[in-house]
């Protein structure tokens, strides 16, 4: 099934959990949450305010609580606004 | 009865409940709500800020709490702003 | 008495209560409120941001808590911003 | 004493209390407040965003809690933004 | 000492307390606060959004809690944004 | 060490405490806080929205809680947005 | 691993803790938090609203709670919007 995000939204396939904890043992010395990583699967057309900077195949970092989970063809994906993506890695 | 949504609103007929739970057994390992799916029935003209990207007949994903329920000719429909639609599938 | 709504406001005569419950017996299976219907009596000139889409005589849907009640010539009317109107039916 | 409202403000002389309850016996079947009526005494020049639509002498409707009371020459007046005025009657 | 307000701020010398209660005995029949009066001492240059409408010497009305008190040469003055001034009297 | 404020920020050296209480004995008859004074040490380039009005060497007034303290070369300075500065004195 | 911040975000390597407390013994006489310092590692392209003012290699000051921690190649870095950077030092 093909998913076409609207506006400035991006569809992301989260990396497997091993990569999520790539920073190794997490010692919570601050209240800050480490972001997660994933691969861009689909990109919306953008809006008059937001030009899309990510493209399909990019590895991106995003906050732990960013986006909405959707299940497409049995895969758990995330759909979020590009503004919730921190960086391309 | 014909319904003409105003501004950037979209009229949606939610898919039957079977499809709503298409992701299978839902194990609530996160606080995130899975979005629902439906068919676009009518589309507003847009606004100076929002250009309409969905069209009648599109299958769309939207958040569980998006929109307002309306009953037209005995059918339970939803009317929501296009900004509440996550993606076309 | 003639009422001229300001800016993007619309004056509405709510439909009689029978029509309000036109969806039949209401079983509250969700927290969502069903919108109400009414007839447009007068329309403001709009603003630089909002172009008026409704016109006098239109039947419109609006949220249960939208607008302000005013009593004109003994009739209970509602005055609300066009943005609170969901659709023309 | 002459009062010149700034920006998009309007100076209003509330109608006497009899007119305020012109709708007759008030049975509070909803939580909605009925608006009050008054006469426009002075009008500000407007702003780049707000063009003034009311003029001196207009009878207007406004929400019960709109505006700030001021006492000029012993008269209790109200000064409010035009956006708080619902309609000209 | 000369004070030059920044942006759309205005420096005001509040009128003596006698004038503040010029409306006579205050019977608090509503929750609304009566505004105070003062004389404009200095006016900022305005901003791209706000054109200055008051000038030095104007008597103005402002809300009871508007502005910040500053003490210049032993005088208690108020500095506030022009948007907090209700009217020129 | 040289500090270059970003955007519409201004670096300020607060006046010694004696000047801070220049208004003499403070009798707290209102809840309003008196602003403090300081000297402008460095000025950012401004933004598309904010044109800088203060320059290095200006004595300025600012609210008691404005800005962020930074320690440069052993001196306690404040960095704040120009919008938090009330006036040049 | 290369990290490309999106929009107006900046990637920062915090200075070692010794420099963080460069102001010497911290006596908490106010509720204000002292900002921290770090080196700019990567800079986003900016947005239509925000032109980038910092460049790779700049030493910058930022608030204690600014940004999101990310771990890249074993290094703890911070990614934040340029608007959270106070100054270049």
mmCIF file of C-alpha atoms in Angstrom, chain A residues 23 30 32-35 53-54 61 82-83 85-89, chain G residues 2-4 6-7 9 45 64 66 68-71 76 78-79:
data_model
loop_
_atom_site.group_PDB
_atom_site.id
_atom_site.type_symbol
_atom_site.label_atom_id
_atom_site.label_comp_id
_atom_site.label_asym_id
_atom_site.label_seq_id
_atom_site.Cartn_x
_atom_site.Cartn_y
_atom_site.Cartn_z
ATOM 1 C CA UNK A 23 24.599 5.337 22.325
ATOM 2 C CA UNK A 30 19.622 14.746 32.751
ATOM 3 C CA UNK A 32 16.625 15.228 28.284
ATOM 4 C CA UNK A 33 15.362 12.473 26.016
ATOM 5 C CA UNK A 34 17.711 11.101 23.345
ATOM 6 C CA UNK A 35 16.140 11.220 19.871
ATOM 7 C CA UNK A 53 14.489 19.287 2.999
ATOM 8 C CA UNK A 54 14.386 15.530 3.508
ATOM 9 C CA UNK A 61 16.781 11.830 13.853
ATOM 10 C CA UNK A 82 9.202 17.802 8.929
ATOM 11 C CA UNK A 83 9.578 20.353 11.726
ATOM 12 C CA UNK A 85 12.811 16.027 12.413
ATOM 13 C CA UNK A 86 16.032 17.227 14.017
ATOM 14 C CA UNK A 87 18.670 16.255 11.484
ATOM 15 C CA UNK A 88 19.669 14.070 8.559
ATOM 16 C CA UNK A 89 22.486 11.682 9.487
ATOM 17 C CA UNK G 2 27.908 13.256 9.346
ATOM 18 C CA UNK G 3 24.876 15.066 10.772
ATOM 19 C CA UNK G 4 23.025 17.697 8.720
ATOM 20 C CA UNK G 6 17.340 20.656 9.341
ATOM 21 C CA UNK G 7 15.909 24.156 8.940
ATOM 22 C CA UNK G 9 18.860 23.933 13.771
ATOM 23 C CA UNK G 45 20.245 25.876 5.917
ATOM 24 C CA UNK G 64 20.969 25.177 30.297
ATOM 25 C CA UNK G 66 18.177 24.285 25.334
ATOM 26 C CA UNK G 68 18.083 17.836 22.424
ATOM 27 C CA UNK G 69 20.974 15.532 23.274
ATOM 28 C CA UNK G 70 22.143 13.202 20.513
ATOM 29 C CA UNK G 71 24.979 10.689 20.599
ATOM 30 C CA UNK G 76 27.301 13.586 23.314
ATOM 31 C CA UNK G 78 23.296 18.941 21.329
ATOM 32 C CA UNK G 79 20.989 19.938 18.510
#
